[in-house]
Short mmCIF file of C-alpha atoms in Angstrom, two decimals:
data_model
loop_
_atom_site.label_atom_id
_atom_site.label_comp_id
_atom_site.label_asym_id
_atom_site.label_seq_id
_atom_site.Cartn_x
_atom_site.Cartn_y
_atom_site.Cartn_z
CA MET A 1 21.32 9.20 62.69
CA ALA A 2 22.96 12.66 63.43
CA ASN A 3 22.45 14.20 66.68
CA PRO A 4 20.10 17.17 66.66
CA PHE A 5 21.41 18.88 69.70
CA LYS A 6 24.24 21.11 68.92
CA ASP A 7 26.64 22.26 71.52
CA LEU A 8 25.16 25.38 73.45
CA LYS A 9 28.19 27.53 73.06
CA GLU A 10 28.65 27.08 69.41
CA LEU A 11 24.86 27.81 68.81
CA GLN A 12 25.08 30.96 71.17
CA ARG A 13 28.29 32.02 69.09
CA ASP A 14 26.21 31.46 65.86
CA VAL A 15 23.52 33.89 67.43
CA GLU A 16 25.97 36.39 68.52
CA THR A 17 27.90 36.76 65.37
CA TYR A 18 24.97 37.76 63.42
CA LEU A 19 23.92 40.37 66.19
CA ARG A 20 27.49 41.66 66.06
CA ARG A 21 27.39 42.40 62.40
CA ASN A 22 24.48 44.77 63.16
CA ARG A 23 26.40 46.42 66.16
CA THR A 24 24.40 45.12 68.84
CA ALA A 25 24.31 42.45 71.47
CA MET A 26 22.34 39.62 72.76
CA TYR A 27 20.26 39.77 76.07
CA ASN A 28 18.51 36.58 76.76
CA ASN A 29 18.04 34.82 80.16
CA SER A 30 17.20 31.29 79.02
CA LYS A 31 19.90 28.74 78.54
CA ARG A 32 17.73 26.00 76.94
CA ILE A 33 19.42 24.92 73.61
CA SER A 34 15.88 24.75 71.99
CA ASP A 35 15.73 28.68 72.43
CA PHE A 36 19.20 29.54 70.98
CA PHE A 37 18.13 27.00 67.83
CA GLU A 38 15.16 29.09 67.34
CA MET A 39 16.92 32.26 67.74
CA ALA A 40 19.40 31.11 64.93
CA CYS A 41 16.55 30.15 62.74
CA TYR A 42 15.12 33.55 63.43
CA ASN A 43 18.34 35.27 62.35
CA ASN A 44 18.21 32.90 59.06
CA ILE A 45 14.94 34.24 58.24
CA VAL A 46 16.07 37.63 58.45
CA ARG A 47 19.26 36.83 56.36
CA PHE A 48 16.64 35.49 53.74
CA TYR A 49 15.23 38.87 53.21
CA GLU A 50 18.54 40.43 53.33
CA ASN A 51 19.70 38.20 50.34
CA ASN A 52 16.36 38.91 48.83
CA GLY A 53 17.04 42.98 48.53
CA TYR A 54 15.34 43.94 51.62
CA VAL A 55 16.88 46.66 54.00
CA VAL A 56 16.71 44.92 57.60
CA SER A 57 16.88 47.38 60.67
CA LEU A 58 16.65 46.30 64.47
CA ARG A 59 14.06 47.78 66.20
CA ASN A 60 13.10 48.38 70.02
CA LEU A 61 16.50 47.78 71.20
CA LYS A 62 16.81 47.67 75.11
CA ASN A 63 20.05 49.43 75.99
CA ASN A 64 21.47 48.82 72.79
CA LYS A 65 20.84 45.00 73.08
CA PHE A 66 18.49 42.61 70.99
CA VAL A 67 16.06 41.21 73.37
CA TYR A 68 14.56 37.73 71.95
CA LYS A 69 11.07 36.94 72.82
CA THR A 70 11.50 33.25 73.61
CA THR A 71 8.03 33.04 75.20
CA THR A 72 4.40 32.92 73.85
CA ALA A 73 3.32 35.14 76.83
CA GLY A 74 4.29 38.85 77.50
CA ASP A 75 3.90 42.42 75.74
CA PRO A 76 5.71 42.50 72.52
CA SER A 77 6.76 46.11 73.16
CA LYS A 78 9.34 44.66 75.70
CA TYR A 79 11.11 42.74 73.01
CA SER A 80 13.16 43.57 70.08
CA PHE A 81 12.27 42.80 66.51
CA PHE A 82 13.56 42.98 62.82
CA GLU A 83 12.11 45.45 60.21
CA VAL A 84 12.58 44.48 56.54
CA ARG A 85 11.85 47.23 53.98
CA ARG A 86 11.77 47.03 50.11
CA GLN A 87 10.69 49.54 47.72
CA ILE A 88 8.95 48.65 44.43
CA GLY A 89 8.36 51.39 41.90
CA GLN A 90 6.91 54.29 44.01
CA ILE A 91 5.72 52.13 46.92
CA ASP A 92 7.76 51.40 49.96
CA TYR A 93 6.82 47.78 51.39
CA ILE A 94 7.39 47.43 55.18
CA PHE A 95 7.08 44.41 57.18
CA GLU A 96 8.29 43.24 60.69
CA ILE A 97 9.69 39.76 61.81
CA ARG A 98 8.33 38.86 65.18
CA HIS A 99 9.10 35.83 67.60
CA ASN A 100 6.28 34.27 69.26
CA ILE A 101 3.10 36.21 68.32
CA ASN A 102 -0.16 34.98 68.79
CA VAL A 103 -2.13 34.85 65.50
CA GLN A 104 -5.69 34.80 64.60
CA SER A 105 -6.96 31.67 62.97
CA TYR A 106 -7.95 31.78 59.23
CA HIS A 107 -11.31 30.10 60.06
CA THR A 108 -12.33 31.51 63.09
CA ASN A 109 -11.94 35.16 64.80
CA ASN A 110 -11.81 34.07 68.34
CA THR A 111 -8.99 31.27 68.16
CA PHE A 112 -5.54 31.68 67.81
CA THR A 113 -2.00 29.84 67.47
CA THR A 114 1.51 31.09 68.19
CA PRO A 115 3.84 30.40 65.37
CA ASP A 116 7.71 30.62 66.38
CA ILE A 117 8.41 32.99 63.73
CA SER A 118 6.14 35.15 62.03
CA ILE A 119 6.28 38.03 59.19
CA ILE A 120 3.52 40.30 59.57
CA LYS A 121 2.30 44.03 58.38
CA GLN A 122 3.92 46.94 59.97
CA ASN A 123 2.12 48.11 63.10
CA SER A 124 -0.37 45.29 63.22
CA ILE A 125 -0.18 43.99 66.72
CA LEU A 126 -3.39 44.38 68.69
CA VAL A 127 -4.49 44.06 72.42
CA ASP A 128 -7.47 42.45 73.85
CA ASN A 129 -8.64 43.32 77.28
CA THR A 130 -11.40 40.73 77.59
CA PHE A 131 -9.57 37.59 76.34
CA TYR A 132 -8.91 36.52 79.86
CA ALA A 133 -10.87 36.31 82.98
CA ASN A 134 -8.76 38.27 84.84
CA ALA A 135 -6.96 41.83 83.64
CA THR A 136 -4.16 40.07 81.67
CA ARG A 137 -3.87 41.70 78.51
CA TYR A 138 -3.83 39.37 75.24
CA PHE A 139 -1.51 40.59 72.27
CA TYR A 140 -2.26 39.30 68.70
CA ILE A 141 -2.57 39.90 65.20
CA LYS A 142 -5.42 39.56 62.76
CA ASN A 143 -4.99 36.67 60.29
CA SER A 144 -5.26 39.22 57.55
CA SER A 145 -2.09 40.90 59.15
CA LEU A 146 0.06 37.74 58.73
CA ILE A 147 2.33 37.47 55.67
CA SER A 148 4.01 34.14 56.55
CA PHE A 149 5.18 32.12 59.13
CA CYS A 150 7.90 29.38 60.30
CA GLU A 151 7.78 26.68 62.86
CA VAL A 152 11.06 25.87 64.33
CA LYS A 153 11.70 22.29 65.95
CA ASN A 154 14.83 21.09 67.71
CA PHE A 155 14.21 17.51 66.70
CA ASN A 156 14.91 14.68 64.30
CA PRO A 157 12.13 14.87 61.97
CA TYR A 158 9.49 12.20 62.25
CA PRO A 159 6.18 11.34 60.49
CA GLU A 160 3.92 12.99 63.03
CA LEU A 161 5.81 16.19 63.49
CA LEU A 162 5.70 16.62 59.56
CA PHE A 163 1.80 15.91 59.38
CA ASN A 164 1.22 18.09 62.26
CA PHE A 165 2.84 21.16 60.51
CA ILE A 166 0.20 20.51 57.57
CA GLY A 167 -2.49 21.04 60.34
CA VAL A 168 -0.97 24.44 61.47
CA ILE A 169 -0.97 25.56 57.73
CA ASN A 170 -4.47 24.74 57.34
CA GLU A 171 -5.16 26.74 60.36
CA LEU A 172 -3.30 29.77 59.53
CA ARG A 173 -2.63 29.61 55.69
CA PRO A 174 -4.86 27.06 53.97
CA ASN A 175 -4.47 28.67 50.38
CA LEU A 176 -0.86 27.02 50.53
CA LEU A 177 -2.87 23.74 50.57
CA ARG A 178 -4.25 24.36 47.03
CA GLN A 179 -2.52 23.77 43.76
CA ARG A 180 -2.08 26.95 42.16
CA LYS A 181 0.57 29.09 40.67
CA TYR A 182 2.41 31.54 43.20
CA THR A 183 4.15 34.62 42.18
CA ASN A 184 7.54 35.19 43.19
CA THR A 185 7.25 38.14 45.57
CA LYS A 186 10.08 37.51 47.72
CA HIS A 187 8.35 36.34 50.86
CA ILE A 188 9.50 33.02 52.20
CA THR A 189 6.38 30.68 52.16
CA SER A 190 5.28 29.09 55.61
CA SER A 191 8.22 26.65 56.53
CA LEU A 192 8.93 24.02 58.88
CA MET A 193 12.59 24.27 60.30
CA ILE A 194 14.07 21.07 61.90
CA SER A 195 17.48 20.84 63.35
CA GLY A 196 17.95 17.02 62.99
CA LYS A 197 18.68 15.11 59.73
CA SER A 198 15.96 13.21 57.91
CA ASN A 199 16.10 9.44 57.36
CA SER A 200 14.94 7.70 54.11
CA HIS A 201 11.47 7.48 55.21
CA THR A 202 10.84 11.04 56.43
CA ASP A 203 12.59 12.03 52.91
CA ARG A 204 9.92 10.47 51.21
CA ILE A 205 7.06 12.16 53.46
CA ILE A 206 8.87 15.55 52.92
CA SER A 207 9.21 15.20 49.09
CA ASN A 208 5.40 14.22 49.06
CA LEU A 209 4.16 17.09 50.98
CA GLN A 210 6.38 19.45 49.37
CA SER A 211 5.07 18.44 45.76
CA ARG A 212 1.61 18.77 46.92
CA TYR A 213 1.81 21.97 48.86
CA HIS A 214 3.62 25.22 48.45
CA ILE A 215 5.58 24.90 51.75
CA ASN A 216 9.12 24.48 52.68
CA ILE A 217 10.41 21.70 55.03
CA ILE A 218 13.94 22.19 55.92
CA CYS A 219 15.79 19.56 57.95
CA ASP A 220 19.42 19.41 59.09
CA LEU A 221 19.79 23.04 59.84
CA PHE A 222 22.29 22.45 62.53
CA ASN A 223 24.96 21.50 59.63
CA ILE A 224 23.27 23.32 56.50
CA GLY A 225 21.51 26.46 58.08
CA GLY A 226 24.22 28.98 56.97
CA VAL A 227 24.45 27.29 53.51
CA THR A 228 20.59 26.89 53.00
CA PHE A 229 20.13 30.85 53.59
CA GLY A 230 23.39 31.99 52.22
CA ARG A 231 23.81 33.82 48.99
CA ASN A 232 24.56 31.00 46.80
CA SER A 233 21.53 28.97 47.56
CA PHE A 234 18.71 30.82 49.15
CA LYS A 235 16.57 31.04 45.62
CA ARG A 236 15.85 27.46 46.26
CA VAL A 237 13.56 28.18 49.00
CA LYS A 238 9.97 28.27 47.92
CA THR A 239 8.45 31.98 48.14
CA ILE A 240 4.98 33.57 47.84
#
């Protein structure tokens, strides 16, 4: 089976190349390859929106550098993000693509989970000063402000990983687990993005899950990330 762990320098070049196109630079202290893979997937989601006719802007740069939020903790105002904008008729739709934002459960107001990448409504991040026993502030969005999300895993796919993703879907977007027709509004549906290549068994599981639920499970992204989200093939990705 193919090794899912890409050379760190090669992966960092992928991230920096995309940011150079936007006339900025990358600033991040982390050297963990999983973080760089997450950044590359983040950029691929942005590229998906760019290819679907959205105008992409970089927001909240620090000294003209893009600061990735590679931790689930911390104040989001200290990190950069992408804004995507699309005009339909007379209405200008604006969304934010955020990294590691706490999201309220669909089922209960007082429980949260943190997807790796979230597409959210503009200016929807809230703060709770009572969440912790001490004075630490908790930043989150309401479930109603979540448009879609993506989980990123730097592994070869295995059955438990795939089935666990369905649990996250149930907690945040259970409507995707029902059989219904979805209109093509050009938001990527909730997706699991995996670095490694699938084998015959996990191929069958992925096919089964994607036929039952309105989700994307995309493997081998170290090798086909650019192709999957490129101009010639991004339309194969399911949308909501």
